[in-house]
One Martini backbone bead per residue (centre of mass of N, CA, C, O) as a GRO file, in nm:
protein
  228
    1MET     BB    1  -5.649 -17.477  11.796
    2ALA     BB    2  -5.944 -17.657  11.683
    3LYS     BB    3  -6.168 -17.929  11.679
    4ILE     BB    4  -6.487 -17.882  11.516
    5LEU     BB    5  -6.836 -17.948  11.551
    6LEU     BB    6  -7.102 -17.882  11.320
    7VAL     BB    7  -7.463 -17.887  11.380
    8GLU     BB    8  -7.633 -17.773  11.083
    9ASP     BB    9  -7.908 -17.714  10.848
   10ASP     BB   10  -7.812 -17.428  10.780
   11LYS     BB   11  -7.610 -17.363  10.526
   12ASN     BB   12  -7.546 -17.059  10.545
   13LEU     BB   13  -7.478 -17.052  10.845
   14ALA     BB   14  -7.261 -17.272  10.841
   15LEU     BB   15  -7.067 -17.129  10.650
   16SER     BB   16  -7.020 -16.880  10.827
   17ILE     BB   17  -6.913 -17.025  11.076
   18CYS     BB   18  -6.676 -17.171  10.943
   19ASP     BB   19  -6.532 -16.919  10.841
   20PHE     BB   20  -6.500 -16.771  11.113
   21LEU     BB   21  -6.352 -17.003  11.277
   22SER     BB   22  -6.113 -17.042  11.073
   23THR     BB   23  -5.972 -16.763  11.134
   24GLU     BB   24  -5.874 -16.896  11.424
   25GLY     BB   25  -5.751 -17.195  11.329
   26ASN     BB   26  -5.972 -17.390  11.285
   27THR     BB   27  -6.126 -17.710  11.260
   28ILE     BB   28  -6.413 -17.776  11.049
   29GLU     BB   29  -6.705 -17.961  11.089
   30HIS     BB   30  -6.998 -18.068  10.893
   31ALA     BB   31  -7.340 -18.124  10.989
   32SER     BB   32  -7.702 -18.155  10.899
   33THR     BB   33  -7.738 -18.396  11.103
   34GLY     BB   34  -7.758 -18.595  11.373
   35GLU     BB   35  -7.656 -18.856  11.242
   36ASP     BB   36  -7.396 -18.739  11.117
   37GLY     BB   37  -7.275 -18.636  11.380
   38LEU     BB   38  -7.254 -18.911  11.526
   39GLN     BB   39  -7.072 -19.045  11.316
   40LEU     BB   40  -6.830 -18.854  11.343
   41LEU     BB   41  -6.794 -18.906  11.656
   42GLU     BB   42  -6.711 -19.211  11.613
   43CYS     BB   43  -6.445 -19.142  11.414
   44PHE     BB   44  -6.382 -18.864  11.565
   45ASP     BB   45  -6.208 -18.599  11.714
   46PHE     BB   46  -6.336 -18.352  11.948
   47GLU     BB   47  -6.337 -18.034  12.137
   48LEU     BB   48  -6.615 -17.938  11.996
   49VAL     BB   49  -6.977 -17.877  12.005
   50ILE     BB   50  -7.205 -17.745  11.766
   51LEU     BB   51  -7.566 -17.728  11.837
   52ASP     BB   52  -7.853 -17.771  11.698
   53TRP     BB   53  -8.173 -17.824  11.793
   54GLN     BB   54  -8.328 -17.806  11.505
   55LEU     BB   55  -8.337 -18.116  11.360
   56PRO     BB   56  -8.339 -18.352  11.146
   57GLY     BB   57  -8.463 -18.602  11.312
   58ILE     BB   58  -8.228 -18.590  11.520
   59ASP     BB   59  -8.205 -18.391  11.766
   60GLY     BB   60  -8.002 -18.203  11.963
   61LEU     BB   61  -8.090 -18.314  12.237
   62GLU     BB   62  -8.038 -18.615  12.170
   63VAL     BB   63  -7.744 -18.589  12.096
   64CYS     BB   64  -7.653 -18.492  12.373
   65ARG     BB   65  -7.747 -18.734  12.536
   66ARG     BB   66  -7.582 -18.951  12.385
   67LEU     BB   67  -7.305 -18.837  12.444
   68ARG     BB   68  -7.321 -18.853  12.756
   69ARG     BB   69  -7.370 -19.163  12.760
   70ARG     BB   70  -7.073 -19.199  12.617
   71ASN     BB   71  -6.876 -19.000  12.772
   72PHE     BB   72  -6.871 -18.718  12.659
   73LYS     BB   73  -6.646 -18.439  12.764
   74GLN     BB   74  -6.692 -18.226  12.575
   75PRO     BB   75  -6.806 -17.944  12.468
   76ILE     BB   76  -7.146 -17.800  12.447
   77LEU     BB   77  -7.312 -17.592  12.200
   78PHE     BB   78  -7.603 -17.419  12.171
   79LEU     BB   79  -7.824 -17.352  11.891
   80THR     BB   80  -8.108 -17.121  11.920
   81ALA     BB   81  -8.446 -16.975  11.912
   82MET     BB   82  -8.505 -17.097  12.199
   83GLY     BB   83  -8.551 -16.879  12.495
   84ASP     BB   84  -8.681 -17.033  12.695
   85VAL     BB   85  -8.612 -17.139  13.010
   86ASP     BB   86  -8.698 -17.434  12.970
   87PHE     BB   87  -8.504 -17.496  12.737
   88ILE     BB   88  -8.244 -17.422  12.875
   89GLU     BB   89  -8.270 -17.623  13.107
   90THR     BB   90  -8.288 -17.877  12.932
   91GLY     BB   91  -8.013 -17.849  12.787
   92LEU     BB   92  -7.833 -17.842  13.044
   93ASN     BB   93  -7.943 -18.113  13.165
   94ALA     BB   94  -7.837 -18.282  12.906
   95GLY     BB   95  -7.513 -18.141  12.888
   96ALA     BB   96  -7.477 -17.862  12.832
   97ASP     BB   97  -7.254 -17.568  12.853
   98ASP     BB   98  -7.412 -17.388  12.638
   99TYR     BB   99  -7.600 -17.086  12.511
  100LEU     BB  100  -7.722 -16.965  12.185
  101LEU     BB  101  -7.902 -16.720  12.039
  102LYS     BB  102  -8.111 -16.664  11.782
  103PRO     BB  103  -7.963 -16.423  11.680
  104PHE     BB  104  -7.607 -16.375  11.628
  105HIS     BB  105  -7.288 -16.284  11.699
  106PHE     BB  106  -6.983 -16.394  11.596
  107ARG     BB  107  -6.818 -16.279  11.832
  108GLU     BB  108  -6.973 -16.431  12.051
  109LEU     BB  109  -6.915 -16.712  11.955
  110VAL     BB  110  -6.608 -16.697  11.980
  111ALA     BB  111  -6.603 -16.632  12.283
  112ARG     BB  112  -6.743 -16.897  12.372
  113VAL     BB  113  -6.544 -17.091  12.250
  114ARG     BB  114  -6.298 -16.996  12.405
  115SER     BB  115  -6.412 -17.049  12.687
  116LEU     BB  116  -6.456 -17.358  12.655
  117LEU     BB  117  -6.147 -17.418  12.567
  118ARG     BB  118  -6.018 -17.326  12.852
  119ARG     BB  119  -6.055 -17.572  12.952
  120PRO     BB  120  -5.959 -17.857  12.996
  121SER     BB  121  -5.794 -17.910  12.698
  122GLY     BB  122  -5.771 -17.631  12.587
  123LEU     BB  123  -5.683 -17.341  12.548
  124LEU     BB  124  -5.421 -17.144  12.552
  125SER     BB  125  -5.228 -16.927  12.627
  126SER     BB  126  -5.057 -16.686  12.458
  127VAL     BB  127  -4.804 -16.797  12.632
  128VAL     BB  128  -4.564 -17.072  12.597
  129CYS     BB  129  -4.348 -17.256  12.813
  130PHE     BB  130  -4.115 -17.529  12.700
  131GLY     BB  131  -3.840 -17.514  12.794
  132TYR     BB  132  -3.687 -17.403  12.496
  133LEU     BB  133  -3.982 -17.314  12.446
  134THR     BB  134  -4.169 -17.054  12.263
  135VAL     BB  135  -4.529 -16.993  12.240
  136GLU     BB  136  -4.736 -16.807  12.021
  137ILE     BB  137  -5.051 -16.866  11.949
  138GLU     BB  138  -5.184 -16.638  11.775
  139SER     BB  139  -4.911 -16.593  11.587
  140LYS     BB  140  -4.745 -16.861  11.553
  141THR     BB  141  -4.490 -16.843  11.741
  142VAL     BB  142  -4.150 -16.980  11.741
  143ILE     BB  143  -3.907 -17.031  12.005
  144VAL     BB  144  -3.557 -17.138  11.998
  145ASP     BB  145  -3.336 -17.038  12.199
  146GLY     BB  146  -3.417 -16.732  12.085
  147ARG     BB  147  -3.513 -16.856  11.802
  148LYS     BB  148  -3.684 -16.800  11.524
  149ILE     BB  149  -3.930 -17.006  11.369
  150THR     BB  150  -4.069 -17.203  11.097
  151LEU     BB  151  -4.397 -17.331  11.054
  152ALA     BB  152  -4.611 -17.530  10.945
  153PRO     BB  153  -4.937 -17.561  10.999
  154LYS     BB  154  -4.926 -17.869  11.091
  155GLU     BB  155  -4.691 -17.840  11.283
  156PHE     BB  156  -4.833 -17.643  11.474
  157ALA     BB  157  -5.082 -17.816  11.535
  158ILE     BB  158  -4.927 -18.041  11.680
  159LEU     BB  159  -4.788 -17.871  11.895
  160GLU     BB  160  -5.044 -17.754  12.024
  161PHE     BB  161  -5.177 -18.020  12.096
  162LEU     BB  162  -4.949 -18.116  12.289
  163LEU     BB  163  -4.960 -17.870  12.478
  164ARG     BB  164  -5.266 -17.938  12.555
  165ASN     BB  165  -5.149 -18.262  12.591
  166PRO     BB  166  -4.968 -18.346  12.821
  167ASN     BB  167  -4.852 -18.660  12.909
  168ARG     BB  168  -4.946 -18.792  12.626
  169HIS     BB  169  -5.015 -19.041  12.409
  170PHE     BB  170  -4.973 -19.034  12.038
  171SER     BB  171  -5.057 -19.151  11.760
  172SER     BB  172  -5.082 -19.110  11.430
  173LYS     BB  173  -5.382 -19.178  11.426
  174ALA     BB  174  -5.472 -18.981  11.649
  175LEU     BB  175  -5.373 -18.722  11.508
  176LEU     BB  176  -5.543 -18.753  11.255
  177LYS     BB  177  -5.823 -18.743  11.408
  178SER     BB  178  -5.765 -18.462  11.574
  179ILE     BB  179  -5.668 -18.261  11.316
  180TRP     BB  180  -5.786 -18.370  11.069
  181PRO     BB  181  -5.992 -18.379  10.832
  182SER     BB  182  -6.204 -18.627  10.727
  183GLU     BB  183  -6.164 -18.565  10.403
  184ASN     BB  184  -5.880 -18.611  10.421
  185GLU     BB  185  -5.594 -18.771  10.244
  186SER     BB  186  -5.437 -18.833  10.465
  187SER     BB  187  -5.177 -18.998  10.659
  188GLU     BB  188  -4.973 -19.156  10.875
  189ASP     BB  189  -4.720 -19.095  10.709
  190SER     BB  190  -4.762 -18.789  10.704
  191VAL     BB  191  -4.748 -18.748  11.007
  192ARG     BB  192  -4.458 -18.858  11.042
  193THR     BB  193  -4.325 -18.649  10.857
  194ILE     BB  194  -4.414 -18.396  11.011
  195MET     BB  195  -4.291 -18.479  11.282
  196HIS     BB  196  -4.000 -18.493  11.187
  197ASN     BB  197  -3.981 -18.192  11.107
  198LEU     BB  198  -4.061 -18.072  11.377
  199ARG     BB  199  -3.835 -18.194  11.556
  200ARG     BB  200  -3.602 -18.071  11.396
  201LYS     BB  201  -3.681 -17.764  11.431
  202ILE     BB  202  -3.712 -17.775  11.773
  203THR     BB  203  -3.406 -17.879  11.789
  204PRO     BB  204  -3.135 -17.821  11.935
  205GLU     BB  205  -2.818 -17.839  11.936
  206GLY     BB  206  -2.743 -18.096  12.168
  207LYS     BB  207  -3.049 -18.172  12.207
  208ASP     BB  208  -3.345 -18.282  12.318
  209CYS     BB  209  -3.648 -18.350  12.239
  210VAL     BB  210  -3.965 -18.276  12.373
  211ILE     BB  211  -4.053 -18.490  12.169
  212LYS     BB  212  -4.135 -18.805  12.225
  213THR     BB  213  -4.066 -19.155  12.154
  214ALA     BB  214  -4.267 -19.460  12.099
  215ALA     BB  215  -4.314 -19.743  11.938
  216LYS     BB  216  -4.618 -19.816  12.081
  217SER     BB  217  -4.728 -19.505  12.174
  218GLY     BB  218  -4.570 -19.264  12.038
  219TYR     BB  219  -4.634 -18.935  12.133
  220ILE     BB  220  -4.467 -18.700  12.372
  221LEU     BB  221  -4.512 -18.432  12.612
  222GLU     BB  222  -4.290 -18.378  12.860
  223GLY     BB  223  -4.421 -18.205  13.130
  224SER     BB  224  -4.438 -17.848  13.195
  225ALA     BB  225  -4.614 -17.553  13.154
  226GLN     BB  226  -4.578 -17.202  13.098
  227GLN     BB  227  -4.825 -16.949  13.149
  228THR     BB  228  -4.927 -16.599  13.011
   0.00000   0.00000   0.00000
């Protein structure tokens, strides 16, 4: 699961991309102009930006340049019909990580998204072991001390996010910005409630939870994961 921003002015194409990537368990935000995309990026955290080149107003190339000047470190994938090598070179030199020509097959888009997210802080391997936890990412299966448990979608989203970002503190506000859609009416109190339920479910009797809490720093998954 990743939080992805799509900046694309073709509404039908954008809807299809959002639907297709959502089936992978991702949270997708859509902006139809470069200005709207930049505004969302100022307010919320995203793990990947999919960016159309030819946008009304501020075009995709300028959006990419502005993001890199802001020290935005997450991957940027260009979507464009302009396949000339000069355009490709310009886009990559502006800071893009990958380039996909229109028209494209949605399966190729998903494959490229997965590849970009596998970089540091990206998608996890198919099975992750962390202490007494075993997490199968694709099937969203969680095993605690050999016993399979059931997590609600947002409980799993938080767990996967922390597994992807171990040894870092995240406040309830930071988790809200990183995982929830921007138009969602959820709150920091809701995040704390979900986190309470998650920690209760994944903690075996007589053991400490792998997700630690700190009054002023938030939540942290301390240690290292083994991935297979």
